Amino acid sequence: MRARDCGFEVVYEGIRLTPAEIVNAALEEGVHVVGLSILSGSHVPLVRDVLERMRKEGLDDVPVIVGGIIPPEDETQLKAMGVAAVYTPKNFDLTAIMADIVRIAEGAGEKAA
Amino acid sequence: MFPPAPSLRLIRDVITFTTSELPKWNPMNVCYHLQEAGATPVQELAYALATAVAVLDEVKETNPSEEVFAQTVQRISFFVNAGMKFITEIAKMRAFVDLWDEITRDRYGVTDAKSRRFRYGVQVNSLGLTEPQPENNVYRILIQTLAVTLSKDARARAVQLPAWNEALGLPRPWDQQWSLRAQQILAYETDILEYADIFNGSTVMDAKVEALKEEARAELARIDDGRRDRSVQAGYMKGRLVESNARRLAAIEAATRSWWASTSSRTASPRRSRPARVRSRPFPKASARRRSSASTPGRRSATSPPSTRRSPNSPPPPRKTGTSWRPRSRPPRPAPPPANGARHCATSSASTAPRRGSARRCARRAAATPSRKSASRSRPPRRRSGGG
């Protein structure tokens, strides 16, 4: 909702999706950023799967951001895999996160151009 | 997983089957997620009860047998969430008991008082647990537990407590044990189980319970009006929950602490309720950390001197990064999910295509809104590195 208020066009696909479904939706919708929310603790293998599938589909220029209960070591690992940003419960200022995402999307757009 | 009508049919079939084949089985537990989805206490009452009513209506329509129906009513249980508004939570549970008794008696004609009992379990609130200063979550968990156990007439049948560090990562066995001990201390070391309901006769409690019941009845009536179309009903409730959650999030951002109180969004003043500044260091110095790293978490270290910063048997202190400490020894990682599925994986793929002005406005607003909540931390939050 906050993203919509900030002028984003949000494609919310729902909960409990497989990495394949997510990558497929990202491809079909032609998104600028993919956001994943994972609370189950299995963020590392899931994100790895999503990133690999995106690479295969030629979406490696689309930044991926992740939110959830993510310990700092895993955050480092996720970022090493290529995740653009990781948000945890301490990041409560949604508008600041939106500004962050705009910067990430713009950065990716400039790199592509 | 399914739209409302087919979901109800599925629940009905399960109930009908288990009532005849597994008579001691509790086939359904109504609603845990409401408070975590942003519901106010009145909404929790109304929506949980409305869900149970929808199920009972469905069962009654297709199973006219009085016996089966009485059995169904008796076997329905609820799964409730408990939050930080201590008195309100006690009142909420008492209101649940009264309203369920009312509904099962007046709407369904259940004559046996025992069958009308509101049976419920509780998972106290995980949503309100914070990542900064996670040790404070212990107090939150205990207070929330008290709210659902103190009033004998509305006492939870089962309580499960989150771990103090749930906002940091998966809890270790040590953390889980700490939560379990809280329940055991409450049950075995205090005398709360020895008394009748201590709130009976309290005018303050009665007034609060009556107010909640009245509002919940009004909301239930509104929902009942839409019962011809289950999707409309569900849409109405979802809309109201989204509204409440938006208010809750806005209150957190504005640091008004007016969580879940439906009325407080009108009355809460940010200035009045801004958290006090803490001047002392929140976490021990490096030397204290080194000392503690030798001792096993949870083992009382009789030799370490009492300190104002760290009690001898406190959990291992955070590392330098302070707010982002997490357990040293981790439990084994969960097995990777089955090939076909990410169970708790949601996505919102944001196609930004920002109208330039709005994006800039958004960024400006972000910059212009100082992090009020940081006042509760003694150290300024680390700057996020723009997602690098």
CSV table of N, CA and C in Angstrom, one decimal, chain B residues 291-378:
chain,number,residue,atom,x,y,z
B,291,ARG,N,34.3,-11.5,28.3
B,291,ARG,CA,34.1,-12.3,29.5
B,291,ARG,C,33.0,-13.3,29.3
B,292,SER,N,31.9,-12.7,28.8
B,292,SER,CA,30.7,-13.6,28.7
B,292,SER,C,30.8,-14.6,27.7
B,293,SER,N,31.6,-14.4,26.7
B,293,SER,CA,31.7,-15.3,25.6
B,293,SER,C,32.2,-16.7,26.1
B,294,ALA,N,32.9,-16.7,27.2
B,294,ALA,CA,33.4,-18.0,27.7
B,294,ALA,C,32.3,-18.8,28.3
B,295,SER,N,31.3,-18.1,28.8
B,295,SER,CA,30.3,-18.9,29.5
B,295,SER,C,29.2,-19.3,28.6
B,296,THR,N,28.6,-20.5,28.9
B,296,THR,CA,27.6,-21.0,28.1
B,296,THR,C,26.3,-20.2,28.3
B,297,PRO,N,25.6,-19.9,27.2
B,297,PRO,CA,24.4,-19.1,27.4
B,297,PRO,C,23.5,-19.8,28.4
B,298,GLY,N,22.9,-19.1,29.3
B,298,GLY,CA,21.9,-19.7,30.2
B,298,GLY,C,22.5,-20.2,31.4
B,299,ARG,N,23.8,-20.5,31.5
B,299,ARG,CA,24.4,-21.0,32.7
B,299,ARG,C,24.7,-19.9,33.6
B,300,ARG,N,24.2,-20.0,34.8
B,300,ARG,CA,24.5,-18.9,35.8
B,300,ARG,C,26.0,-18.8,36.1
B,301,SER,N,26.5,-17.7,35.9
B,301,SER,CA,27.9,-17.5,36.2
B,301,SER,C,28.0,-16.8,37.5
B,302,ALA,N,28.3,-17.6,38.5
B,302,ALA,CA,28.3,-17.0,39.9
B,302,ALA,C,29.5,-16.1,40.1
B,303,THR,N,30.5,-16.2,39.3
B,303,THR,CA,31.7,-15.4,39.5
B,303,THR,C,31.6,-14.0,39.0
B,304,SER,N,30.9,-13.9,37.9
B,304,SER,CA,30.9,-12.5,37.3
B,304,SER,C,30.1,-11.6,38.2
B,305,PRO,N,30.7,-10.4,38.5
B,305,PRO,CA,30.1,-9.5,39.4
B,305,PRO,C,28.8,-8.9,38.9
B,306,PRO,N,27.9,-8.6,39.7
B,306,PRO,CA,26.7,-8.0,39.3
B,306,PRO,C,27.0,-6.6,38.6
B,307,SER,N,26.4,-6.4,37.5
B,307,SER,CA,26.7,-5.2,36.8
B,307,SER,C,25.4,-4.5,36.5
B,308,THR,N,25.4,-3.2,36.4
B,308,THR,CA,24.2,-2.5,36.0
B,308,THR,C,23.9,-2.8,34.5
B,309,ARG,N,24.9,-3.1,33.8
B,309,ARG,CA,24.7,-3.2,32.4
B,309,ARG,C,24.3,-4.7,32.0
B,310,ARG,N,24.7,-5.6,32.8
B,310,ARG,CA,24.4,-7.0,32.4
B,310,ARG,C,24.3,-7.8,33.7
B,311,SER,N,23.2,-8.4,33.8
B,311,SER,CA,23.0,-9.3,35.0
B,311,SER,C,23.7,-10.6,34.7
B,312,PRO,N,24.2,-11.3,35.8
B,312,PRO,CA,25.1,-12.4,35.6
B,312,PRO,C,24.5,-13.5,34.8
B,313,ASN,N,23.2,-13.7,34.9
B,313,ASN,CA,22.6,-14.8,34.1
B,313,ASN,C,21.8,-14.3,32.9
B,314,SER,N,22.2,-13.1,32.4
B,314,SER,CA,21.4,-12.6,31.3
B,314,SER,C,21.9,-13.4,30.0
B,315,PRO,N,21.1,-13.3,29.0
B,315,PRO,CA,21.5,-14.0,27.8
B,315,PRO,C,22.7,-13.4,27.2
B,316,PRO,N,23.4,-14.1,26.4
B,316,PRO,CA,24.6,-13.5,25.8
B,316,PRO,C,24.4,-12.2,25.2
B,317,PRO,N,25.2,-11.2,25.5
B,317,PRO,CA,25.0,-9.9,25.0
B,317,PRO,C,25.3,-9.8,23.5
B,318,PRO,N,24.7,-8.8,22.9
B,318,PRO,CA,24.9,-8.6,21.5
B,318,PRO,C,26.3,-8.2,21.2
B,319,ARG,N,26.7,-8.5,19.9
B,319,ARG,CA,28.0,-8.1,19.5
B,319,ARG,C,28.0,-6.6,19.2
B,320,LYS,N,29.1,-6.1,18.7
B,320,LYS,CA,29.3,-4.7,18.5
B,320,LYS,C,28.2,-4.1,17.7
B,321,THR,N,27.7,-4.8,16.7
B,321,THR,CA,26.6,-4.3,15.8
B,321,THR,C,25.4,-4.0,16.6
B,322,GLY,N,25.3,-4.4,17.9
B,322,GLY,CA,24.2,-4.0,18.7
B,322,GLY,C,22.9,-4.6,18.3
B,323,THR,N,22.2,-3.8,17.6
B,323,THR,CA,20.8,-4.2,17.3
B,323,THR,C,20.7,-5.5,16.5
B,324,SER,N,21.8,-5.8,15.8
B,324,SER,CA,21.6,-6.9,14.9
B,324,SER,C,22.3,-8.2,15.4
B,325,TRP,N,22.4,-8.3,16.7
B,325,TRP,CA,23.0,-9.6,17.2
B,325,TRP,C,22.1,-10.7,17.0
B,326,ARG,N,22.7,-11.9,16.8
B,326,ARG,CA,21.9,-13.1,16.7
B,326,ARG,C,22.7,-14.2,17.3
B,327,PRO,N,21.9,-15.3,17.6
B,327,PRO,CA,22.5,-16.4,18.4
B,327,PRO,C,23.9,-16.9,17.8
B,328,ARG,N,24.8,-17.2,18.8
B,328,ARG,CA,26.1,-17.7,18.4
B,328,ARG,C,26.0,-19.1,17.8
B,329,SER,N,25.4,-20.0,18.6
B,329,SER,CA,25.3,-21.3,18.0
B,329,SER,C,23.9,-21.5,17.4
B,330,ARG,N,23.9,-21.8,16.2
B,330,ARG,CA,22.6,-21.9,15.6
B,330,ARG,C,22.1,-23.3,15.6
B,331,PRO,N,20.7,-23.4,15.6
B,331,PRO,CA,20.2,-24.8,15.4
B,331,PRO,C,20.5,-25.2,14.0
B,332,PRO,N,20.4,-26.5,13.8
B,332,PRO,CA,20.7,-26.9,12.4
B,332,PRO,C,19.7,-26.2,11.4
B,333,ARG,N,20.2,-25.9,10.3
B,333,ARG,CA,19.4,-25.3,9.3
B,333,ARG,C,18.2,-26.2,8.9
B,334,PRO,N,17.1,-25.6,8.6
B,334,PRO,CA,16.0,-26.4,8.1
B,334,PRO,C,16.4,-27.0,6.7
B,335,ALA,N,15.8,-28.2,6.5
B,335,ALA,CA,16.1,-28.8,5.2
B,335,ALA,C,15.5,-27.9,4.1
B,336,PRO,N,16.2,-27.9,3.0
B,336,PRO,CA,15.6,-27.1,1.9
B,336,PRO,C,14.2,-27.5,1.6
B,337,PRO,N,13.4,-26.5,1.1
B,337,PRO,CA,12.0,-26.9,0.8
B,337,PRO,C,11.9,-27.9,-0.3
B,338,PRO,N,10.8,-28.6,-0.3
B,338,PRO,CA,10.6,-29.5,-1.4
B,338,PRO,C,10.7,-28.8,-2.8
B,339,ALA,N,11.1,-29.6,-3.8
B,339,ALA,CA,11.4,-29.0,-5.1
B,339,ALA,C,10.2,-28.2,-5.6
B,340,ASN,N,9.0,-28.6,-5.3
B,340,ASN,CA,7.9,-28.0,-5.9
B,340,ASN,C,7.5,-26.7,-5.1
B,341,GLY,N,8.1,-26.4,-4.0
B,341,GLY,CA,7.4,-25.3,-3.4
B,341,GLY,C,8.2,-24.5,-2.3
B,342,ALA,N,8.0,-23.2,-2.4
B,342,ALA,CA,8.5,-22.3,-1.4
B,342,ALA,C,7.2,-22.1,-0.5
B,343,ARG,N,7.3,-22.6,0.7
B,343,ARG,CA,6.1,-22.5,1.5
B,343,ARG,C,5.7,-21.1,2.0
B,344,HIS,N,6.7,-20.4,2.5
B,344,HIS,CA,6.3,-19.1,3.0
B,344,HIS,C,6.9,-18.0,2.1
B,345,CYS,N,6.7,-18.1,0.9
B,345,CYS,CA,7.4,-17.2,0.0
B,345,CYS,C,6.4,-16.4,-0.7
B,346,ALA,N,6.5,-15.1,-0.5
B,346,ALA,CA,5.5,-14.2,-1.2
B,346,ALA,C,6.3,-13.3,-2.0
B,347,THR,N,5.7,-12.8,-3.0
B,347,THR,CA,6.4,-11.8,-3.8
B,347,THR,C,5.6,-10.6,-4.1
B,348,SER,N,6.2,-9.5,-4.1
B,348,SER,CA,5.5,-8.4,-4.7
B,348,SER,C,6.5,-7.8,-5.7
B,349,SER,N,6.2,-8.0,-6.9
B,349,SER,CA,7.1,-7.5,-7.9
B,349,SER,C,6.7,-6.0,-8.2
B,350,ALA,N,7.6,-5.1,-7.9
B,350,ALA,CA,7.2,-3.7,-8.0
B,350,ALA,C,7.7,-3.2,-9.3
B,351,SER,N,6.8,-2.9,-10.2
B,351,SER,CA,7.3,-2.2,-11.4
B,351,SER,C,7.2,-0.8,-11.1
B,352,THR,N,8.4,-0.2,-10.9
B,352,THR,CA,8.4,1.2,-10.4
B,352,THR,C,7.8,2.2,-11.4
B,353,ALA,N,8.3,2.1,-12.6
B,353,ALA,CA,7.8,3.1,-13.6
B,353,ALA,C,7.4,4.4,-12.9
B,354,PRO,N,8.2,5.0,-12.0
B,354,PRO,CA,7.6,6.1,-11.2
B,354,PRO,C,7.4,7.3,-12.1
B,355,ARG,N,6.2,7.8,-11.9
B,355,ARG,CA,6.1,9.2,-12.4
B,355,ARG,C,7.2,10.0,-11.7
B,356,ARG,N,8.0,10.6,-12.4
B,356,ARG,CA,9.2,11.2,-11.8
B,356,ARG,C,8.9,12.0,-10.6
B,357,GLY,N,7.9,12.8,-10.7
B,357,GLY,CA,7.6,13.7,-9.6
B,357,GLY,C,7.3,12.9,-8.3
B,358,SER,N,6.5,11.9,-8.5
B,358,SER,CA,6.0,11.2,-7.3
B,358,SER,C,7.2,10.5,-6.7
B,359,ALA,N,8.1,10.0,-7.5
B,359,ALA,CA,9.2,9.3,-6.9
B,359,ALA,C,10.0,10.2,-6.1
B,360,ARG,N,10.2,11.4,-6.6
B,360,ARG,CA,11.1,12.4,-5.9
B,360,ARG,C,10.4,12.9,-4.7
B,361,ARG,N,9.0,13.0,-4.8
B,361,ARG,CA,8.3,13.5,-3.6
B,361,ARG,C,8.4,12.4,-2.5
B,362,CYS,N,8.3,11.2,-2.9
B,362,CYS,CA,8.4,10.1,-2.0
B,362,CYS,C,9.8,10.1,-1.3
B,363,ALA,N,10.8,10.3,-2.1
B,363,ALA,CA,12.2,10.3,-1.5
B,363,ALA,C,12.3,11.5,-0.6
B,364,ARG,N,11.7,12.7,-1.0
B,364,ARG,CA,11.8,13.9,-0.2
B,364,ARG,C,11.1,13.7,1.2
B,365,ARG,N,10.0,13.0,1.1
B,365,ARG,CA,9.2,12.8,2.3
B,365,ARG,C,10.0,11.9,3.2
B,366,ALA,N,10.7,11.0,2.6
B,366,ALA,CA,11.4,10.0,3.5
B,366,ALA,C,12.6,10.8,4.2
B,367,ALA,N,13.2,11.7,3.4
B,367,ALA,CA,14.3,12.5,4.0
B,367,ALA,C,13.8,13.4,5.0
B,368,ALA,N,12.6,13.9,4.8
B,368,ALA,CA,12.1,15.0,5.8
B,368,ALA,C,11.5,14.3,7.0
B,369,THR,N,11.3,13.0,7.0
B,369,THR,CA,10.7,12.4,8.2
B,369,THR,C,11.8,11.8,9.1
B,370,PRO,N,12.2,12.6,10.1
B,370,PRO,CA,13.3,12.0,10.9
B,370,PRO,C,12.8,10.8,11.6
B,371,SER,N,13.7,9.8,11.8
B,371,SER,CA,13.3,8.6,12.5
B,371,SER,C,13.0,8.8,13.9
B,372,ARG,N,11.8,9.0,14.2
B,372,ARG,CA,11.4,9.3,15.6
B,372,ARG,C,11.7,8.2,16.5
B,373,LYS,N,11.5,7.0,16.0
B,373,LYS,CA,11.7,5.8,16.9
B,373,LYS,C,13.1,5.7,17.4
B,374,SER,N,14.0,6.3,16.6
B,374,SER,CA,15.4,6.2,17.0
B,374,SER,C,15.6,6.9,18.4
B,375,ALA,N,14.7,7.7,18.8
B,375,ALA,CA,14.8,8.3,20.1
B,375,ALA,C,14.9,7.3,21.2
B,376,SER,N,14.3,6.1,20.9
B,376,SER,CA,14.3,5.1,22.0
B,376,SER,C,15.6,4.3,22.0
B,377,ARG,N,16.4,4.6,21.0
B,377,ARG,CA,17.7,3.9,21.0
B,377,ARG,C,18.7,4.9,21.5
B,378,SER,N,19.7,4.4,22.2
B,378,SER,CA,20.7,5.4,22.7
B,378,SER,C,21.7,5.7,21.6
